[in-house]
Coordinates of C-alpha atoms and ligand atoms in Angstrom, one line a residue:
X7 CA 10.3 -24.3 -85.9
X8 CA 10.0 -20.9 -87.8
X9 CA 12.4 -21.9 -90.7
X10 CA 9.1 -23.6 -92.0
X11 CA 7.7 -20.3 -92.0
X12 CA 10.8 -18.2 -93.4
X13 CA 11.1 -20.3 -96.1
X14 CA 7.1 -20.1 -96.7
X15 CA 6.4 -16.2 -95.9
X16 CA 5.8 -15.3 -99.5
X17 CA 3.6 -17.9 -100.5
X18 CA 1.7 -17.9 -97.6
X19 CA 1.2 -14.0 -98.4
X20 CA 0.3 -14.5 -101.9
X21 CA -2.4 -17.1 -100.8
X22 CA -4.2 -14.3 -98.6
X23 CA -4.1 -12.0 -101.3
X24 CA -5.9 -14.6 -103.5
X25 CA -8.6 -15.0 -100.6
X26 CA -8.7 -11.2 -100.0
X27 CA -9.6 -11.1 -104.0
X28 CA -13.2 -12.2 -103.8
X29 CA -15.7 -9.6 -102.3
X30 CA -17.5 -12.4 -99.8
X31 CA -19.6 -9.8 -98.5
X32 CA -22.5 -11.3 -96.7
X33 CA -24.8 -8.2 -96.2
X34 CA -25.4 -7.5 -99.8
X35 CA -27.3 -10.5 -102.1
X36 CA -25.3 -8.7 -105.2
X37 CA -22.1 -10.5 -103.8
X38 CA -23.4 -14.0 -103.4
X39 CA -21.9 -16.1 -105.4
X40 CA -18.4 -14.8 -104.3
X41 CA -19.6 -15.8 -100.7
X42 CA -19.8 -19.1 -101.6
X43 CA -16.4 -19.2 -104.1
X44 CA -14.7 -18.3 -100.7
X45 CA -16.0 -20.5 -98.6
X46 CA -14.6 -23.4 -101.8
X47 CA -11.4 -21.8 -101.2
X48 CA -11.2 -21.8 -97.9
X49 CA -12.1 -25.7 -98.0
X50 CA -9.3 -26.1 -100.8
X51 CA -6.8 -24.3 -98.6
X52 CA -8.0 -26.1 -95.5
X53 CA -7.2 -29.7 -97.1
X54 CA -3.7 -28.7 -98.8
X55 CA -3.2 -27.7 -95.2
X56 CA -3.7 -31.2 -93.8
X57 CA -7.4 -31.3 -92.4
X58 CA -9.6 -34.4 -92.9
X59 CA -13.0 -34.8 -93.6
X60 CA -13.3 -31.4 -95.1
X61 CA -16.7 -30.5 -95.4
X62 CA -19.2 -27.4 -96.9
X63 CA -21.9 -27.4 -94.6
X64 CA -24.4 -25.8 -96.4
X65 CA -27.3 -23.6 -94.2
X66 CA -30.4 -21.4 -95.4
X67 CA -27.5 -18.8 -96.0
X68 CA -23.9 -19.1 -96.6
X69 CA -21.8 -22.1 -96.2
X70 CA -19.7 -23.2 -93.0
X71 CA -16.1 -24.9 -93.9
X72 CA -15.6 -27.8 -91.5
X73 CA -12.3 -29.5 -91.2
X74 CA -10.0 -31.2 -88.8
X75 CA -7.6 -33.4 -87.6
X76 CA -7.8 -35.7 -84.8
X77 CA -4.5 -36.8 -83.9
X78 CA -5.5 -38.6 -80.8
X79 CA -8.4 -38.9 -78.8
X80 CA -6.7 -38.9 -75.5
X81 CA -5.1 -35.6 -76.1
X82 CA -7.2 -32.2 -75.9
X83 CA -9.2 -30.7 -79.3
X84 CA -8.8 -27.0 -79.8
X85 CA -11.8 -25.7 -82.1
X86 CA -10.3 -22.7 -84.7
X87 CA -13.2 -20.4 -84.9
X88 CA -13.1 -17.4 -87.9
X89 CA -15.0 -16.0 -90.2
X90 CA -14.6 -15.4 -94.4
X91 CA -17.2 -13.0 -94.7
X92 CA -16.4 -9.5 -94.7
X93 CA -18.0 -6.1 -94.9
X94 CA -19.3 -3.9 -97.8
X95 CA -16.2 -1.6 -98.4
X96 CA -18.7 1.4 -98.7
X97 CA -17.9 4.6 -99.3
X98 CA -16.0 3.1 -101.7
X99 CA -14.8 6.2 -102.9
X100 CA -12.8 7.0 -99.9
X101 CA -10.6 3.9 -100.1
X102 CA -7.2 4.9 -101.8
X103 CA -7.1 1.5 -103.8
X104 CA -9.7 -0.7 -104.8
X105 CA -11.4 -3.1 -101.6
X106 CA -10.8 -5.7 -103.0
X107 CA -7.1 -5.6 -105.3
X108 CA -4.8 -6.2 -102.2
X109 CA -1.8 -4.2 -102.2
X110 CA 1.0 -3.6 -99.7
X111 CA 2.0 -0.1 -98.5
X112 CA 4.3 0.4 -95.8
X113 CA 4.5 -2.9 -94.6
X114 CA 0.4 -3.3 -94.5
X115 CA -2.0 -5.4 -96.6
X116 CA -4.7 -3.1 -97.5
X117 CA -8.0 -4.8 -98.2
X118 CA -11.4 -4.9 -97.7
X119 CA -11.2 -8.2 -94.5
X120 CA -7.6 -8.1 -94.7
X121 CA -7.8 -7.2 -90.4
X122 CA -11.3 -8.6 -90.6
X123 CA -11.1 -11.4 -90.2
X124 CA -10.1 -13.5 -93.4
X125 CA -6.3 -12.6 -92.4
X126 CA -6.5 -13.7 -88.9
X127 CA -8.2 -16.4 -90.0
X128 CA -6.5 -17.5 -92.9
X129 CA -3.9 -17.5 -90.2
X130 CA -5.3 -20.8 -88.2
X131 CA -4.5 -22.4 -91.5
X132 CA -1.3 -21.2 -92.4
X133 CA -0.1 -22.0 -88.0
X134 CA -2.1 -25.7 -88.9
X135 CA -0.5 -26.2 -92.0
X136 CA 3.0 -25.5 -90.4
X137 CA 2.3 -27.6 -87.9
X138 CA 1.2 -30.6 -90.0
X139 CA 4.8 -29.9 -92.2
X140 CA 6.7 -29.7 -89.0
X141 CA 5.0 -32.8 -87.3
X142 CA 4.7 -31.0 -84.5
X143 CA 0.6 -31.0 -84.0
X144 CA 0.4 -31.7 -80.1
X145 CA -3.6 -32.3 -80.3
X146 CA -6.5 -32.4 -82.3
X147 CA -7.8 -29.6 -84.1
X148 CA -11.4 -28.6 -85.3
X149 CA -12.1 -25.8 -87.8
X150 CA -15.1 -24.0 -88.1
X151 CA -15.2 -21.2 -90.8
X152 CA -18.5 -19.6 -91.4
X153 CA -19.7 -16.9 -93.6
X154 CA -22.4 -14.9 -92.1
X155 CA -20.4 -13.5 -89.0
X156 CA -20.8 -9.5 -90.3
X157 CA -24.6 -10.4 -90.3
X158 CA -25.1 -11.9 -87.5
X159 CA -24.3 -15.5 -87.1
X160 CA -28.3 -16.7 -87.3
X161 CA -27.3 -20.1 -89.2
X162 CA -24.1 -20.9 -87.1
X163 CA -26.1 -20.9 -84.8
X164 CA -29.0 -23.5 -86.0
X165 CA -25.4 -25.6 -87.3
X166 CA -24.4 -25.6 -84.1
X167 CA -27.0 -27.1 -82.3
X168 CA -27.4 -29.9 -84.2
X169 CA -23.5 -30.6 -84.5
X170 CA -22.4 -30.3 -80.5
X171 CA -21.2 -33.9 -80.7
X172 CA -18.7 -33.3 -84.3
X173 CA -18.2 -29.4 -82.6
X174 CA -16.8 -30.3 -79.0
X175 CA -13.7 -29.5 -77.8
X176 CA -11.6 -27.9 -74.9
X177 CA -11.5 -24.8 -75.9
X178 CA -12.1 -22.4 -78.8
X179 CA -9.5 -20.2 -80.3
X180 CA -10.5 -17.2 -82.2
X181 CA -8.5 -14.5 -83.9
X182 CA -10.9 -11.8 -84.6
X183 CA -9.8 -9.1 -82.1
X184 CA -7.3 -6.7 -81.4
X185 CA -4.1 -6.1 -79.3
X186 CA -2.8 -2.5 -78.0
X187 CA 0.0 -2.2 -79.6
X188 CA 3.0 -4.2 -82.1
X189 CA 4.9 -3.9 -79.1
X190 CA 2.2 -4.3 -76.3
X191 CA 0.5 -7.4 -77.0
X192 CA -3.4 -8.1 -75.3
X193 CA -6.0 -10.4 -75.3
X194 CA -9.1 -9.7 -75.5
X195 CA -11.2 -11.3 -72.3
X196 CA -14.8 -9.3 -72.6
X197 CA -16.6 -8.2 -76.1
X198 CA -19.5 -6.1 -76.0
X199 CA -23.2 -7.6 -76.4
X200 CA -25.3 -5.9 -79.4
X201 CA -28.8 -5.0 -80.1
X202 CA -29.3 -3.4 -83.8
X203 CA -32.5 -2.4 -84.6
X204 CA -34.1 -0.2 -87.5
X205 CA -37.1 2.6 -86.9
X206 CA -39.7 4.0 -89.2
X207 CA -41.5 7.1 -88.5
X208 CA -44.5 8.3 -90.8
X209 CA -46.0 11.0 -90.5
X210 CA -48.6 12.3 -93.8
X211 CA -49.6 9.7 -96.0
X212 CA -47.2 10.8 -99.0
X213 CA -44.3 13.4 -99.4
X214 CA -45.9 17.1 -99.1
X215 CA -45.4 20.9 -100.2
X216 CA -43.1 22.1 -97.7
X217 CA -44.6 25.3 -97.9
X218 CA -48.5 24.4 -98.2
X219 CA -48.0 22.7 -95.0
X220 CA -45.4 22.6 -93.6
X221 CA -45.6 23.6 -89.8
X222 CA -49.2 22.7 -89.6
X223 CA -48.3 18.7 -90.5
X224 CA -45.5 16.6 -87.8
X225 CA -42.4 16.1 -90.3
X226 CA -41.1 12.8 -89.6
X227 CA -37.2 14.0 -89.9
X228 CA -37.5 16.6 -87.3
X229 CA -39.7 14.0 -84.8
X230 CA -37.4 11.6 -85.2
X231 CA -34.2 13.9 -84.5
X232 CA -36.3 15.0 -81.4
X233 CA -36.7 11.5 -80.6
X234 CA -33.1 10.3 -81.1
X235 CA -32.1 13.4 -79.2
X236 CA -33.7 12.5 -76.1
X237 CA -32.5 9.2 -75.7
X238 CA -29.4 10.7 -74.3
X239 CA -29.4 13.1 -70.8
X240 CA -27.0 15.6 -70.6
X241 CA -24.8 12.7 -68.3
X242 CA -24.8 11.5 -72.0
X243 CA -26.5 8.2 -70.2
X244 CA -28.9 6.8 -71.7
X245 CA -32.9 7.7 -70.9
X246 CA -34.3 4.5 -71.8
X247 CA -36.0 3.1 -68.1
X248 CA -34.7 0.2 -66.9
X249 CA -31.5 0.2 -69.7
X250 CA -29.3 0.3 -66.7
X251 CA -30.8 -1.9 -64.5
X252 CA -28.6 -5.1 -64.8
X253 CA -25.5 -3.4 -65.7
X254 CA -22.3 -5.2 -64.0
X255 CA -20.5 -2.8 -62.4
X256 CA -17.4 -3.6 -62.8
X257 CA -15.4 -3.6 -59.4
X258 CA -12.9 -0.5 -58.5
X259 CA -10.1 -3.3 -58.6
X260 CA -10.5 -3.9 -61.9
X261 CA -11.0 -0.3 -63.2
X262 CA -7.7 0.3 -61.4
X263 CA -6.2 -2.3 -63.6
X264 CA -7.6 -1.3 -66.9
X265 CA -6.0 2.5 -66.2
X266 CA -2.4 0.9 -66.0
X267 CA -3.3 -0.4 -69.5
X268 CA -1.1 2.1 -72.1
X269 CA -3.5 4.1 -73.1
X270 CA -2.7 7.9 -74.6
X271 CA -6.0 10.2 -75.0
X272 CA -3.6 12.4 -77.2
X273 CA -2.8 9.7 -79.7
X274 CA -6.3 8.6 -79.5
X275 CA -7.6 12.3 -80.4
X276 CA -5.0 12.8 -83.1
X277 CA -5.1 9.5 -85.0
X278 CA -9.2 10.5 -85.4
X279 CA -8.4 14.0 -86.0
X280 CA -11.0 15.0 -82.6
X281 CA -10.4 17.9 -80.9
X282 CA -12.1 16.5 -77.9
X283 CA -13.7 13.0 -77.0
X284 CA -17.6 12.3 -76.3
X285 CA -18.8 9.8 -73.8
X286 CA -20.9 9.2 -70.6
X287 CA -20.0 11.3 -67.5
X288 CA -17.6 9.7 -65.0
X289 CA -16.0 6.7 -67.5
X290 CA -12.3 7.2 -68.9
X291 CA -12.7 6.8 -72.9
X292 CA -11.2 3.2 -72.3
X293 CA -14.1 2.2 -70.3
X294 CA -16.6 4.1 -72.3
X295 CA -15.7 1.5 -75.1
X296 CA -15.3 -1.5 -73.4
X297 CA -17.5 -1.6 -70.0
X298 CA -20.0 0.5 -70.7
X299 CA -23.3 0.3 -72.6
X300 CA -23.7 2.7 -75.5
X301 CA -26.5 3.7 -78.1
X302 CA -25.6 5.0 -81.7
X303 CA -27.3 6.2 -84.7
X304 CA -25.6 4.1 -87.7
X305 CA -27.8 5.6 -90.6
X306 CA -30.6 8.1 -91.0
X307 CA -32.5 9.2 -94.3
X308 CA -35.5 10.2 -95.5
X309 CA -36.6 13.3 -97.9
X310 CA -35.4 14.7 -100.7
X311 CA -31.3 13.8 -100.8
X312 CA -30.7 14.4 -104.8
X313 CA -29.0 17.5 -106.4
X314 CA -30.1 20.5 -106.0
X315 CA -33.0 22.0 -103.3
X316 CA -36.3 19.9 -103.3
X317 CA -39.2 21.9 -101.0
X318 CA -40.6 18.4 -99.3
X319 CA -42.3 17.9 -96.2
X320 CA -41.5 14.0 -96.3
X321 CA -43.6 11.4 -95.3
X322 CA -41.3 9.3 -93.7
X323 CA -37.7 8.9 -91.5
X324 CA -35.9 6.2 -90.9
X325 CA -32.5 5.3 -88.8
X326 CA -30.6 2.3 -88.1
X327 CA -29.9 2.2 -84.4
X328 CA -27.7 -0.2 -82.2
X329 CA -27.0 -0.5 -78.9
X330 CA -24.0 -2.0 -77.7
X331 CA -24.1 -3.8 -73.8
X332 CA -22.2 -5.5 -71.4
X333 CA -22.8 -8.1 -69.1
X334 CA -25.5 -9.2 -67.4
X335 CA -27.8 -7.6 -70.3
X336 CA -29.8 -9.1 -72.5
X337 CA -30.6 -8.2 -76.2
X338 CA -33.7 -9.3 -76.1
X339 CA -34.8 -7.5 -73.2
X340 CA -33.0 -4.0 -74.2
X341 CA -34.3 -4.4 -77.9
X342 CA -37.8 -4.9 -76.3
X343 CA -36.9 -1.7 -73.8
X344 CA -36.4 0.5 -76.8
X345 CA -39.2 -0.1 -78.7
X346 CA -41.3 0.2 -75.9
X347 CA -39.8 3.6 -74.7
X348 CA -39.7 4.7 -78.4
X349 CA -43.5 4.1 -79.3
X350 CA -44.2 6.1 -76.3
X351 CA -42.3 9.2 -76.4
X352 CA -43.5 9.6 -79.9
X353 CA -46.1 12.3 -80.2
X354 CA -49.8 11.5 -81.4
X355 CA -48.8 12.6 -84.8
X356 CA -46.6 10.1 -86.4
X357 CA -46.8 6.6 -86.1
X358 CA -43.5 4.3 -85.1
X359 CA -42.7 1.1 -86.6
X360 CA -39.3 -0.9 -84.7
X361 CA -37.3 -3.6 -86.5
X362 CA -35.1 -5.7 -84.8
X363 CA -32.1 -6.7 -86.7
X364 CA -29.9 -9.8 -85.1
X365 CA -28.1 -9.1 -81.6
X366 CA -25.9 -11.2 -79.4
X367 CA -25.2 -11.2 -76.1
X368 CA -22.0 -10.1 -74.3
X369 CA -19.4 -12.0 -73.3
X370 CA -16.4 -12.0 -70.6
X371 CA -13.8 -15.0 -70.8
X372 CA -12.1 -16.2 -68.3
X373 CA -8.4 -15.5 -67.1
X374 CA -7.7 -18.7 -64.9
X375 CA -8.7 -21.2 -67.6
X376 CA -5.5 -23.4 -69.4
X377 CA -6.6 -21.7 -73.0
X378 CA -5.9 -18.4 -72.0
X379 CA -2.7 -19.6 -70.0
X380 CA -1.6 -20.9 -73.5
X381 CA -2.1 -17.9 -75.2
X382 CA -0.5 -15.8 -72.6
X383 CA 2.4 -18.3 -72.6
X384 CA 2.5 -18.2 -76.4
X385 CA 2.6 -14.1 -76.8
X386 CA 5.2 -14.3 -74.0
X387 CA 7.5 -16.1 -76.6
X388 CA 6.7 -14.2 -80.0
X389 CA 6.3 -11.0 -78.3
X390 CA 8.9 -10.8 -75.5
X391 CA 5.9 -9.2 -73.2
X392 CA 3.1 -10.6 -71.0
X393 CA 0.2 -9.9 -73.0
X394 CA -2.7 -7.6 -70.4
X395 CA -6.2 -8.7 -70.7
X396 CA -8.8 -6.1 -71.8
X397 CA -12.1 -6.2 -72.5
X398 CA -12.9 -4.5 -75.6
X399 CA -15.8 -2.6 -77.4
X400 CA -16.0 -5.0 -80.5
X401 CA -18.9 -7.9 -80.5
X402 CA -18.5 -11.1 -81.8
X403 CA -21.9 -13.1 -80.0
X404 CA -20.9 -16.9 -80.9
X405 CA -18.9 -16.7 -77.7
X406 CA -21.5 -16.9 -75.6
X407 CA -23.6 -19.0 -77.9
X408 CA -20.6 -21.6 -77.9
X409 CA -20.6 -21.5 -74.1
X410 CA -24.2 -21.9 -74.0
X411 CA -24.8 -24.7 -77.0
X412 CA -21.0 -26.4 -76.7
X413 CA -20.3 -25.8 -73.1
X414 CA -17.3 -24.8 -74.1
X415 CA -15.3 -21.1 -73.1
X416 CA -13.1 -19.3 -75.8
X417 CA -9.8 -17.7 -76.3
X418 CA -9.8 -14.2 -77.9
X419 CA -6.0 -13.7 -79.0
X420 CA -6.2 -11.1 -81.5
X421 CA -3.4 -10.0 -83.5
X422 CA -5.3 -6.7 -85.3
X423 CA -4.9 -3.1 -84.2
X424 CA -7.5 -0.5 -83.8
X425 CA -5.8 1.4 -86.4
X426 CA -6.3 -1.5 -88.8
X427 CA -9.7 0.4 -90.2
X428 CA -12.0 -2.3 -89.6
X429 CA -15.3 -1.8 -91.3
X430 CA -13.8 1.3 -92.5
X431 CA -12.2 2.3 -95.6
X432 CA -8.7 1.8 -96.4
X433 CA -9.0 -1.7 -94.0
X434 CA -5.3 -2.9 -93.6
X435 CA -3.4 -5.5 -91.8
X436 CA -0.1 -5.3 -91.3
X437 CA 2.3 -8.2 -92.3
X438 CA 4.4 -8.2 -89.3
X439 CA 0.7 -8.9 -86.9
X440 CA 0.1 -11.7 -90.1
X441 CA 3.3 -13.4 -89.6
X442 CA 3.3 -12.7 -85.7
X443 CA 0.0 -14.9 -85.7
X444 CA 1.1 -17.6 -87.5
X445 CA 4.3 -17.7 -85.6
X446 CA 2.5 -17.7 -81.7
X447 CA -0.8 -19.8 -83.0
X448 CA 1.8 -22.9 -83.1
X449 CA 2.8 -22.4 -79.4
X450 CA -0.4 -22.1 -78.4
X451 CA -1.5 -25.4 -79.4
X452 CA 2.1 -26.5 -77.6
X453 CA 1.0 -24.6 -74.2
X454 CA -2.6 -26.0 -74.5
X455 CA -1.3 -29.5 -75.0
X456 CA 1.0 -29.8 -71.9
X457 CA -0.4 -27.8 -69.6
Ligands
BES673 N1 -14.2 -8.9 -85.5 C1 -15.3 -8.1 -85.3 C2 -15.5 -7.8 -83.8 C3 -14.3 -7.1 -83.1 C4 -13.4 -6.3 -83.7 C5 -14.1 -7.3 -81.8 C6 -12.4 -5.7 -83.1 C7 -13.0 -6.8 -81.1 C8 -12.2 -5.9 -81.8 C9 -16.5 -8.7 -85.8 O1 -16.3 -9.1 -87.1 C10 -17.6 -7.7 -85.9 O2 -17.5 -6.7 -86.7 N2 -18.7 -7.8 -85.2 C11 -19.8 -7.0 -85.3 C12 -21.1 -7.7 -84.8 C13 -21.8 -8.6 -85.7 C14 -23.0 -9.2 -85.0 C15 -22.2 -7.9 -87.0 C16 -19.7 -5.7 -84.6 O3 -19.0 -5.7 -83.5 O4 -20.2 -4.7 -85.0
MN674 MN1 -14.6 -10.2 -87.3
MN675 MN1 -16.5 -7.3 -88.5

């Protein structure tokens, strides 16, 4: 089985690099046209590997890449579900070589989506197209590669309610997450839900003498820190009423099982250069991140920013806030909590504008199901090691749009680290966790087939 692979490894590497070449980042209309070069690539790559009726589905945004093989109706269809898109490598200053020239260092691919997620998903292809070579595809296989993932899915979405019938399958397998360790393999079995939202705070009608007025006239930076301030108690929970309110609490069996999970605060503090950590009273950091609701400042400006000293009493602020949930909440209902609460504690002398970016909600997948039996199975061979399911911070809201739309429940087996720098600069991905994925995606499909 893996002399296929051996005797493929540095092609199969040079064909990443080659995708991890064009800057497909979604978020920023500059990039555009490299979105949809990737999205040809990934449809070129996908038919070399096999698939049939290859497709670019256009949308009102960027491109989905359909493909797959159907091998035999009788036997089970595992849907492949990734994303080409990737962040905008800002700061780019901070990255030590360029996003988006891949280069290896120490065994690791460093690249602007080299974790995230075009190398796990560039995987799918590379386990398919081994398959295919090896005849050893046990059942049919869909692909569904979209584009808009880092900003927010809205047109996967639309795609996916009018394609349920092309789209169904028995499960959906997506490698887009992490695993604790190269020697402590996970999957993931909850993601966090997400509400993102942007505020505007005005206060005078244009930018003023600092001096002239200032202290007479509300400045909008200092009302909103006050603002932003308060939605956190000294608990560091959060203030907004009824934010709580549906929160699953998770039972005292299953905390007990996420503190076995490896876990060193000491390593954790180091690796961030922290002296100390930062969360809501009562949680271990582990469930801070992963079972508990959080709200974070993402950006804030406003006023004079250039060189030098600018006397300004500005006219307006502005922050990018997102709140990230768990099960049972809703976006919709905490997006519409917050801008509530924050109209209301603002004082009579600005005025508050709140708006929504996407969301998604959470998602928990289940344990018992024959897809995650396959991928447990399948770790157990590459790895050695039963992989431990964790729920992790991360969002990724198709999941539960696929189980709503599709009626179908995914598989998160990740093959990233936290380490890997997502979103961050210096993004890497190391080639052992490449190779590892294409090497356990094959006995997943095995596992999923027979069992
Ligand atoms: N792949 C990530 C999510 C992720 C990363 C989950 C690591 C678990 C571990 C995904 O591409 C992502 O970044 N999602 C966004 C949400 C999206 C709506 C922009 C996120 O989590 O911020
Ligand atoms: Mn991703
Ligand atoms: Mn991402």
């Amino acid at each position: 089985m893996n002399n296929y692979l051996e005797a493929n490894k540095d092609r199969m590497l040079e064909e990443l690099f080659t995708l991890l070449r064009i800057p497909s980042v979604s978020a920023d209309p500059a990039y555009s046209e490299h979105v949809f070069a990737t999205a040809e690539f990934v449809k070129e790559q996908l038919i070399k590997a096999g698939a049939d009726n290859v497709e670019i589905c256009q949308t009102a945004g960027f491109p989905i890449v359909y493909g797959e093989k159907m091998i035999d109706l009788s036997k089970p269809t595992v849907l492949c579900y990734g994303h080409y898109d990737v962040q905008p490598a800002d700061p780019i200053d901070l990255w030590d070589s360029p996003p988006f020239e891949p280069v290896i260092k120490d065994g690791k691919i460093y690249a602007r989506g080299s974790a995230d997620d075009k190398g796990q998903m560039y995987m799918q292809v590379k386990a398919f197209e081994m398959m295919m070579q090896n005849n050893s595809l046990p059942c049919n296989v869909k692909f569904m590669i979209e584009g808009e993932e880092e900003v927010g899915s809205t047109n996967l979405e639309i795609f996916v309610k009018a394609n349920k019938e092309r789209l169904k399958s028995d499960a959906v397998l997506i490698c887009d997450t992490s695993m604790i360790a190269n020697d402590c393999p996970s999957i993931t079995t909850g993601l966090r839900g997400l509400s993102y939202l942007e505020v505007e705070v005005t206060g005078p009608n244009r930018d003023l003498h600092s001096g002239v007025y200032g202290g007479a006239v509300a400045n909008p930076i200092n009302i909103l820190c006050d603002m932003i301030a308060s939605l956190h108690d000294e608990q560091r929970r959060i203030t907004i009423p009824g934010f709580y309110d549906k929160v699953d609490q998770v039972s005292v069996a299953e905390r007990e099982a996420m503190a076995k999970a490896p876990f060193s605060i000491d390593d954790y503090k180091a690796h961030l250069d922290i002296n100390d950590v930062l969360g809501e009273e009562g949680y271990s950091t582990i469930e801070r991140v992963s079972i508990r609701p959080t709200l974070d400042v993402n950006g804030i400006w406003g006023g004079y920013i250039g060189q030098g000293a600018k006397t300004v009493l500005p006219s307006k602020a502005y922050a990018k806030i997102s709140m990230r949930l768990v099960p049972n909440q809703s976006h919709e209902e905490i997006t519409a909590l917050f801008e509530a609460h924050f109209k209301k504690i603002a004082p009579a002398s600005v005025k508050v504008k709140v708006t929504p970016h996407h969301g998604g909600e959470p998602a928990v997948t289940p344990t018992d199901s024959k897809a995650y039996k396959a991928a447990e199975k399948a770790m157990e061979v590459t790895f050695g090691k039963t992989p431990i399911p964790l729920r992790t911070g991360g969002s990724i809201p198709i999941v539960t749009m696929f189980e709503r739309e599709l009626n179908t429940k995914s598989v998160l087996m990740g093959f990233g680290l936290d380490s890997d720098a997502i979103h961050s600069p210096n993004e890497h991905y190391g080639i052992f966790n490449y190779f590892k994925g294409i090497e356990t995606i094959p006995h997943f499909f095995h596992y999923f087939s027979i069992l």
